[in-house]
Short mmCIF file of C-alpha atoms and ligand atoms in Angstrom, two decimals:
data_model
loop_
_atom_site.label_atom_id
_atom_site.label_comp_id
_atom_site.label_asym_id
_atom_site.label_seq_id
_atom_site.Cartn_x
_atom_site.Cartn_y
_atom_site.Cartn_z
CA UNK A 15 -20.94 221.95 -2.40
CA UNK A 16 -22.00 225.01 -0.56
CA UNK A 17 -18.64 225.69 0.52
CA UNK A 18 -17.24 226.73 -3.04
CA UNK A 19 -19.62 229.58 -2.41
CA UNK A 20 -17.86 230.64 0.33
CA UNK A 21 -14.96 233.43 0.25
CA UNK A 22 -12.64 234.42 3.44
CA UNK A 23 -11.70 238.63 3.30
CA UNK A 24 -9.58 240.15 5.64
CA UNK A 25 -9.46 243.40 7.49
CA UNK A 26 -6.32 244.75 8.90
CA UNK A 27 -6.06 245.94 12.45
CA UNK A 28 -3.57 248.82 13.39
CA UNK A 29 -1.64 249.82 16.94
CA UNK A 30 -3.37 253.28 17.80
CA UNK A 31 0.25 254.31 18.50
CA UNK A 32 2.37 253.34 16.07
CA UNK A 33 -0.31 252.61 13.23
CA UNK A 34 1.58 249.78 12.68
CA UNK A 35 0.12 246.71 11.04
CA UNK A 36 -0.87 244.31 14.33
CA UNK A 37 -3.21 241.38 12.05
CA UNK A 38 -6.29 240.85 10.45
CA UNK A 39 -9.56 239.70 10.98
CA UNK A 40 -10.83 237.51 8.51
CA UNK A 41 -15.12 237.77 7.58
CA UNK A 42 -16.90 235.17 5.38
CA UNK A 43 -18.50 236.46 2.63
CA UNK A 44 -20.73 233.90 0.63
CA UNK A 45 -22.42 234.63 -2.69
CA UNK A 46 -25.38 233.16 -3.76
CA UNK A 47 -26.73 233.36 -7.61
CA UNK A 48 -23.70 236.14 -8.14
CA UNK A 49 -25.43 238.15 -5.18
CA UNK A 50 -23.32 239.08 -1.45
CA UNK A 51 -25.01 237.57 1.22
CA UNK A 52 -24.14 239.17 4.58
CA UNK A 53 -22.88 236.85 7.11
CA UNK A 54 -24.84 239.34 9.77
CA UNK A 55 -27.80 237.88 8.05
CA UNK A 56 -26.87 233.92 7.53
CA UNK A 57 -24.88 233.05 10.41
CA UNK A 58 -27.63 233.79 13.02
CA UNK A 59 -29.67 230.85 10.50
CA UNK A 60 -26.37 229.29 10.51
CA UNK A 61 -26.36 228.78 14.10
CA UNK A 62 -29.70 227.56 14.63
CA UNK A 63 -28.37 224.53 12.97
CA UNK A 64 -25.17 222.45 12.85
CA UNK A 65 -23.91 223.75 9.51
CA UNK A 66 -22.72 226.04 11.65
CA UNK A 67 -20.07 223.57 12.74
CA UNK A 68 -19.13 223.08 9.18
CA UNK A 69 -18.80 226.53 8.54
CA UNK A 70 -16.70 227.48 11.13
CA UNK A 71 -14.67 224.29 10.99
CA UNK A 72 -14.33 225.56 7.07
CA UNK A 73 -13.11 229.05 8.18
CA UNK A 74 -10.69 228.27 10.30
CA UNK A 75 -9.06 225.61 8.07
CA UNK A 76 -9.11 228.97 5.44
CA UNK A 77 -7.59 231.53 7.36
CA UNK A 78 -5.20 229.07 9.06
CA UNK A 79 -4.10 227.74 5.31
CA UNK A 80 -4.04 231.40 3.98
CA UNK A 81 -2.25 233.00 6.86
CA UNK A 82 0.94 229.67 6.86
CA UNK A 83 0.73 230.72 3.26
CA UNK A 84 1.60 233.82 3.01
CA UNK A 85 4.21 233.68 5.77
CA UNK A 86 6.20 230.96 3.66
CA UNK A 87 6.04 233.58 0.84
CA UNK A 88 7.77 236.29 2.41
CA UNK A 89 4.21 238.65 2.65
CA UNK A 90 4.02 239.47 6.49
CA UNK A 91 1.34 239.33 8.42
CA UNK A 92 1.63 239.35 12.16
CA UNK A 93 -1.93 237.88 13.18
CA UNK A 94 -5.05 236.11 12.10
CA UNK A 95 -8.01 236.76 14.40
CA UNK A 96 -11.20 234.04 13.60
CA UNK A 97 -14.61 234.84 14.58
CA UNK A 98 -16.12 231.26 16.46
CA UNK A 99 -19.40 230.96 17.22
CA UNK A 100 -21.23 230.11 20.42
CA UNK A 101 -22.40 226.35 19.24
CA UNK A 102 -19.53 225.92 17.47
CA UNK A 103 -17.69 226.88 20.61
CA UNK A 104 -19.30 224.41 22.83
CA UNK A 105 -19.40 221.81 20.38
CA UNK A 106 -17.69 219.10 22.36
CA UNK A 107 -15.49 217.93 19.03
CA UNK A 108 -14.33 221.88 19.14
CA UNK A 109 -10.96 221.31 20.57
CA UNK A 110 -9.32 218.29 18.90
CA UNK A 111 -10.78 219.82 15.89
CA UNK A 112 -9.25 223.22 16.44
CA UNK A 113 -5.69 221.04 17.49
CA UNK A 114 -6.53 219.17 14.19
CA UNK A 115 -6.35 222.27 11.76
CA UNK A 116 -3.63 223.70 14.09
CA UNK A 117 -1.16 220.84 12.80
CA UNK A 118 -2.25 220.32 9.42
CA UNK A 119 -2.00 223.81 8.39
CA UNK A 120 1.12 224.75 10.57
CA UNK A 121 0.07 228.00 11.94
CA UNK A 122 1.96 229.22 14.90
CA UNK A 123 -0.35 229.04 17.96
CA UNK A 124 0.58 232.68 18.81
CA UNK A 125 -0.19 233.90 15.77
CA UNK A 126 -4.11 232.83 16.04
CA UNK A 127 -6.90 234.60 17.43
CA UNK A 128 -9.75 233.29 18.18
CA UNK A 129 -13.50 235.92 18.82
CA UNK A 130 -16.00 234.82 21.00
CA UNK A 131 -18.49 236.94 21.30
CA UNK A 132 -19.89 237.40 25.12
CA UNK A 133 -23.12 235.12 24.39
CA UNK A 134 -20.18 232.36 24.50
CA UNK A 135 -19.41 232.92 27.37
CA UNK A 136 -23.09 233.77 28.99
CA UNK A 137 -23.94 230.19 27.94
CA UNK A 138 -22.01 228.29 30.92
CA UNK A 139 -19.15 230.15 32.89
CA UNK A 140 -17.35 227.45 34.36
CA UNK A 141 -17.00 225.05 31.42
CA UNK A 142 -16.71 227.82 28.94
CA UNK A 143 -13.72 229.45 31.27
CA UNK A 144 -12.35 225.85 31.23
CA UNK A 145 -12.57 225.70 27.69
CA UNK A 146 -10.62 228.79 27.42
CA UNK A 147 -8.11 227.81 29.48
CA UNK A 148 -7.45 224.18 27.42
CA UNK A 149 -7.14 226.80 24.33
CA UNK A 150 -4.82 228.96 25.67
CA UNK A 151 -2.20 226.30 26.62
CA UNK A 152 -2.55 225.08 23.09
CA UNK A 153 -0.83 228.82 23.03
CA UNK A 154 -3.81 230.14 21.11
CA UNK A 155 -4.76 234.02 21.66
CA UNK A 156 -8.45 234.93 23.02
CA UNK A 157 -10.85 238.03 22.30
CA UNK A 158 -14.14 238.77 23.71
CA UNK A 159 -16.08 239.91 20.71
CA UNK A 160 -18.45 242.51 20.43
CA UNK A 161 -18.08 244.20 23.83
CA UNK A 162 -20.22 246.70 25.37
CA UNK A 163 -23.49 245.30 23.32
CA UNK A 164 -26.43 244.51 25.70
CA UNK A 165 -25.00 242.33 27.90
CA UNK A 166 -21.32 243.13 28.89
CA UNK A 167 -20.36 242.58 32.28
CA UNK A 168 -17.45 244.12 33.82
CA UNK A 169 -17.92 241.42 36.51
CA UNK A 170 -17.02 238.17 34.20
CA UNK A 171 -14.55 240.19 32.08
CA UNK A 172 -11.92 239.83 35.28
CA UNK A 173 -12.54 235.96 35.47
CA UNK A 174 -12.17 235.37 32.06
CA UNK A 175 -8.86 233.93 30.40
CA UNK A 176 -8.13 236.57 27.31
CA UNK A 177 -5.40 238.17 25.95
CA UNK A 178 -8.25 241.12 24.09
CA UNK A 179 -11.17 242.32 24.07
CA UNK A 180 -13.19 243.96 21.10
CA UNK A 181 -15.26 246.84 21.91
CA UNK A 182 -18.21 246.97 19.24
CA UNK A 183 -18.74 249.53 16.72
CA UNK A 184 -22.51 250.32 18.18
CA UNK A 185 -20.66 251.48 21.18
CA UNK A 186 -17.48 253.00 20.11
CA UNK A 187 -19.90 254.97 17.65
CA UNK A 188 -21.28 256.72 20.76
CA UNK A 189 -18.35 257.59 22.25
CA UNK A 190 -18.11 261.07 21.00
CA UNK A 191 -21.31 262.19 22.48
CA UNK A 192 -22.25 260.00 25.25
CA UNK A 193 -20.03 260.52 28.97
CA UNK A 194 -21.42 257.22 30.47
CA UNK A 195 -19.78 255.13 27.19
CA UNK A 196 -16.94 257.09 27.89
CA UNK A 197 -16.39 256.21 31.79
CA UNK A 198 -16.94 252.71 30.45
CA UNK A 199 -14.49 252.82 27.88
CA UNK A 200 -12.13 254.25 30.40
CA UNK A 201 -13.21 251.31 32.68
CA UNK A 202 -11.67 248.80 30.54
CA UNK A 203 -8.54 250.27 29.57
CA UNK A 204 -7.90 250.41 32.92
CA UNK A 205 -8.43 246.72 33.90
CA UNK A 206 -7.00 246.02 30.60
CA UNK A 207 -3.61 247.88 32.35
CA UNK A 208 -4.02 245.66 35.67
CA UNK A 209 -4.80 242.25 33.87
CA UNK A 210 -2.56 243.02 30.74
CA UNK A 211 -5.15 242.47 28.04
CA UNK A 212 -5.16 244.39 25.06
CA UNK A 213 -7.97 246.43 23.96
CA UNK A 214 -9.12 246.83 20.06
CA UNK A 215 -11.75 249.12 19.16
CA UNK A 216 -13.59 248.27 16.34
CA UNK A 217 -15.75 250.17 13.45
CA UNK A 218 -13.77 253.16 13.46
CA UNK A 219 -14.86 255.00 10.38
CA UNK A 220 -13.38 258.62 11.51
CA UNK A 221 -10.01 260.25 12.07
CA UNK A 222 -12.26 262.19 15.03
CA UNK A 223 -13.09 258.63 16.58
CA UNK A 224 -9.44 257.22 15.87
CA UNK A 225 -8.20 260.77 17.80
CA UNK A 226 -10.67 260.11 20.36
CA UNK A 227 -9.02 256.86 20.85
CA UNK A 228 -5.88 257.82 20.91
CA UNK A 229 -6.31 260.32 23.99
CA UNK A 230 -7.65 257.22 25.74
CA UNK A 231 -4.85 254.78 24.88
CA UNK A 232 -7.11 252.36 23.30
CA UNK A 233 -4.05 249.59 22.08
CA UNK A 234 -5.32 248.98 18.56
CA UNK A 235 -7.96 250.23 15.91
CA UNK A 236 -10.16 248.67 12.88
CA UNK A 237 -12.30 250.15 10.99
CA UNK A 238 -13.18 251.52 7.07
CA UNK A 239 -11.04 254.93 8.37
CA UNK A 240 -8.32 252.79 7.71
CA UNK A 241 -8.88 249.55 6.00
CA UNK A 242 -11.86 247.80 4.76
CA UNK A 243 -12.05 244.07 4.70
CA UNK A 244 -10.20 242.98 1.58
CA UNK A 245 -10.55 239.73 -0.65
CA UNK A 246 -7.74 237.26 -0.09
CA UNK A 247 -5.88 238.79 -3.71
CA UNK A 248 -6.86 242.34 -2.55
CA UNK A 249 -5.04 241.56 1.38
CA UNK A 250 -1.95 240.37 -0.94
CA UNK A 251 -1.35 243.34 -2.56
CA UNK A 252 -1.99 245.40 0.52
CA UNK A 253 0.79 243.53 2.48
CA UNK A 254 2.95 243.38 -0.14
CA UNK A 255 2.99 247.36 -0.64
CA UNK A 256 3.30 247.99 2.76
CA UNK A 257 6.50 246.04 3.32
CA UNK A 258 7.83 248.18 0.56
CA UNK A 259 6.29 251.29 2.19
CA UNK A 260 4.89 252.64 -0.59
CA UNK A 261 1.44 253.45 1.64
CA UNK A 262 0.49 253.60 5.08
P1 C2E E 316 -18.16 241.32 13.78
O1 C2E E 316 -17.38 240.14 14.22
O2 C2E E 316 -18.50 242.34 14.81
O3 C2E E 316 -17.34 241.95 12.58
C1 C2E E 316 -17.26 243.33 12.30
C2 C2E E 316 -18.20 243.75 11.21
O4 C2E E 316 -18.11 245.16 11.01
C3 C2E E 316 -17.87 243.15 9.85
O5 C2E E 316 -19.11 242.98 9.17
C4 C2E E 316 -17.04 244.25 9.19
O6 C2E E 316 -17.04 244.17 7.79
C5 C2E E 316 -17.76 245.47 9.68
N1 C2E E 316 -16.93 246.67 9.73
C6 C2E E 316 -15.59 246.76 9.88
N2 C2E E 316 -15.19 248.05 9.93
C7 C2E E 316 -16.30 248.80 9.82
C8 C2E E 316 -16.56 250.22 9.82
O7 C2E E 316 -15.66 251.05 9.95
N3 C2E E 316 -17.86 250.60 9.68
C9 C2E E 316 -18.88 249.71 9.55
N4 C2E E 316 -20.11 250.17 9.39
N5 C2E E 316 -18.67 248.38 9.57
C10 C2E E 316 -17.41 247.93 9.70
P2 C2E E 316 -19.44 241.68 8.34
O8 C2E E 316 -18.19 241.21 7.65
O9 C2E E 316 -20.65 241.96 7.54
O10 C2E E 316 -19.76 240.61 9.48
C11 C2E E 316 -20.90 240.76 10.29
C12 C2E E 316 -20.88 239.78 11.45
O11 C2E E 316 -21.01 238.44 10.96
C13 C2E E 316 -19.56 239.78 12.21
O12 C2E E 316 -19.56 240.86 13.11
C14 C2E E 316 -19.62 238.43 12.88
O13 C2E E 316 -20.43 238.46 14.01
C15 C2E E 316 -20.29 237.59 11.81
N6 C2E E 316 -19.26 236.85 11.07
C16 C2E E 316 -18.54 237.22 9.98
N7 C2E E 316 -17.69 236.26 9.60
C17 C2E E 316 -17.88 235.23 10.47
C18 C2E E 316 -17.29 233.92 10.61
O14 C2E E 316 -16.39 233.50 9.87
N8 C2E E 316 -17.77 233.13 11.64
C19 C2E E 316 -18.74 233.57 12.50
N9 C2E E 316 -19.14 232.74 13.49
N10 C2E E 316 -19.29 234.79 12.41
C20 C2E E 316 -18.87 235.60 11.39
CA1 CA E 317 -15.43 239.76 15.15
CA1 CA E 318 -19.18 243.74 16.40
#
């Protein structure tokens, strides 16, 4: 089947204050004829159809698996975040299917994240804010995806039901030179304060960027200055040698 094709990696995320290890994000990779597809380019195609569903149900049951499995082998790992699309999202089997995976792979609720990126939440307010809610009693975490790309509304952010949101790596690339990203930026870590969110910046390729960060009290950081996404083997060995503390 197509799924065999199909890998999970996983890229750490790091408290800007501590640089302690918060969780991971886990990205499909597929390869096709022993060549890297990027999901940037199939998932859009993905979406215009249902295999999206089967994809994303396939990811989830992956990272869910992965993350019980390293817990009950001692290799810690405080949180999975899992990118979910917009049609998978509002795919009306999405919920009992997410409970579904939930209890067959064990994970605790807390300890999953799910991404929606804001074009989930564009797509109907009410029911998608209702949606969120049914998820978070589940106990389920929430992060708005890709924040500060095109459409980002300060407006929605204060209705919405999340426990983070994700600035994007188009904006938080212009933060050095550009004031107005800046006020924004400042913008969110202050609602973030009032509504108790957390904020997680990512794309973060430079210690400048990560500094930059810092002065603002962004709460957490990703990005190839500190980890690159990582094969399920490669995330092993990374955990595993930072409980001993032989890096980071
Ligand atoms: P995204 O959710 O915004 O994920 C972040 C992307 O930035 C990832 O690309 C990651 O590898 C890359 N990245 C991380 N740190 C850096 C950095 O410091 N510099 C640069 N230049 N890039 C960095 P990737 O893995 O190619 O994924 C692209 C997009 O594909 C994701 O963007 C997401 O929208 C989508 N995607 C990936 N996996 C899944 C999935 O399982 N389900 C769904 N629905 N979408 C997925
Ligand atoms: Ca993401
Ligand atoms: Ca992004």
């Amino acid at each position: 089947s197509h799924k065999e094709a199909f890998q999970l990696y996983y890229q750490p995320q790091f408290s800007v204050a501590g640089g302690e290890l918060v969780g991971a994000e886990a990205l499909l990779r597929w390869e096709n004829q022993g060549q890297f597809i990027s999901p940037a380019e199939f998932i859009p195609v993905a979406e215009e159809t249902s295999l999206i569903n089967d994809i994303g149900l396939w990811v989830l049951q992956r990272a869910c698996t992965q993350f019980v499995y390293w817990q009950s082998h001692g290799i810690r790992l405080p949180a999975i975040s899992v990118n979910v699309s917009a049609r998978q999202f509002h795919h009306r089997d999405f919920l009992p299917q997410l409970e579904q995976i939930m209890q067959e792979s064990g994970i605790p609720a807390a300890c999953l994240m799910l991404e929606l990126t804001e074009s989930v939440v564009l797509e109907n307010l009410k029911e998608t804010i209702q949606k969120m809610q049914a998820i978070r009693q589940l106990g389920i975490h929430l992060s708005i995806d890709d924040f500060g790309t095109g459409y980002s509304s300060l407006a929605y952010l204060k209705e919405l039901p999340v426990n983070e949101v994700k600035l994007d790596r188009s904006f938080i690339m212009r933060l050095v030179e550009e004031h107005k990203d800046r006020v924004l930026v400042a913008t969110v870590l202050a609602l973030a304060e009032a509504m108790e969110f957390s904020v997680i910046a990512e794309g973060v390729e430079t210690e400048e960027l990560a500094n930059l960060l810092r002065i603002f009290h962004c709460d957490e950081i990703q990005g190839y200055w500190l980890a690159r996404p990582m094969s399920a083997e490669q995330m092993e060995v990374f955990l595993r040698e930072r409980a001993s503390g032989l890096s980071g």
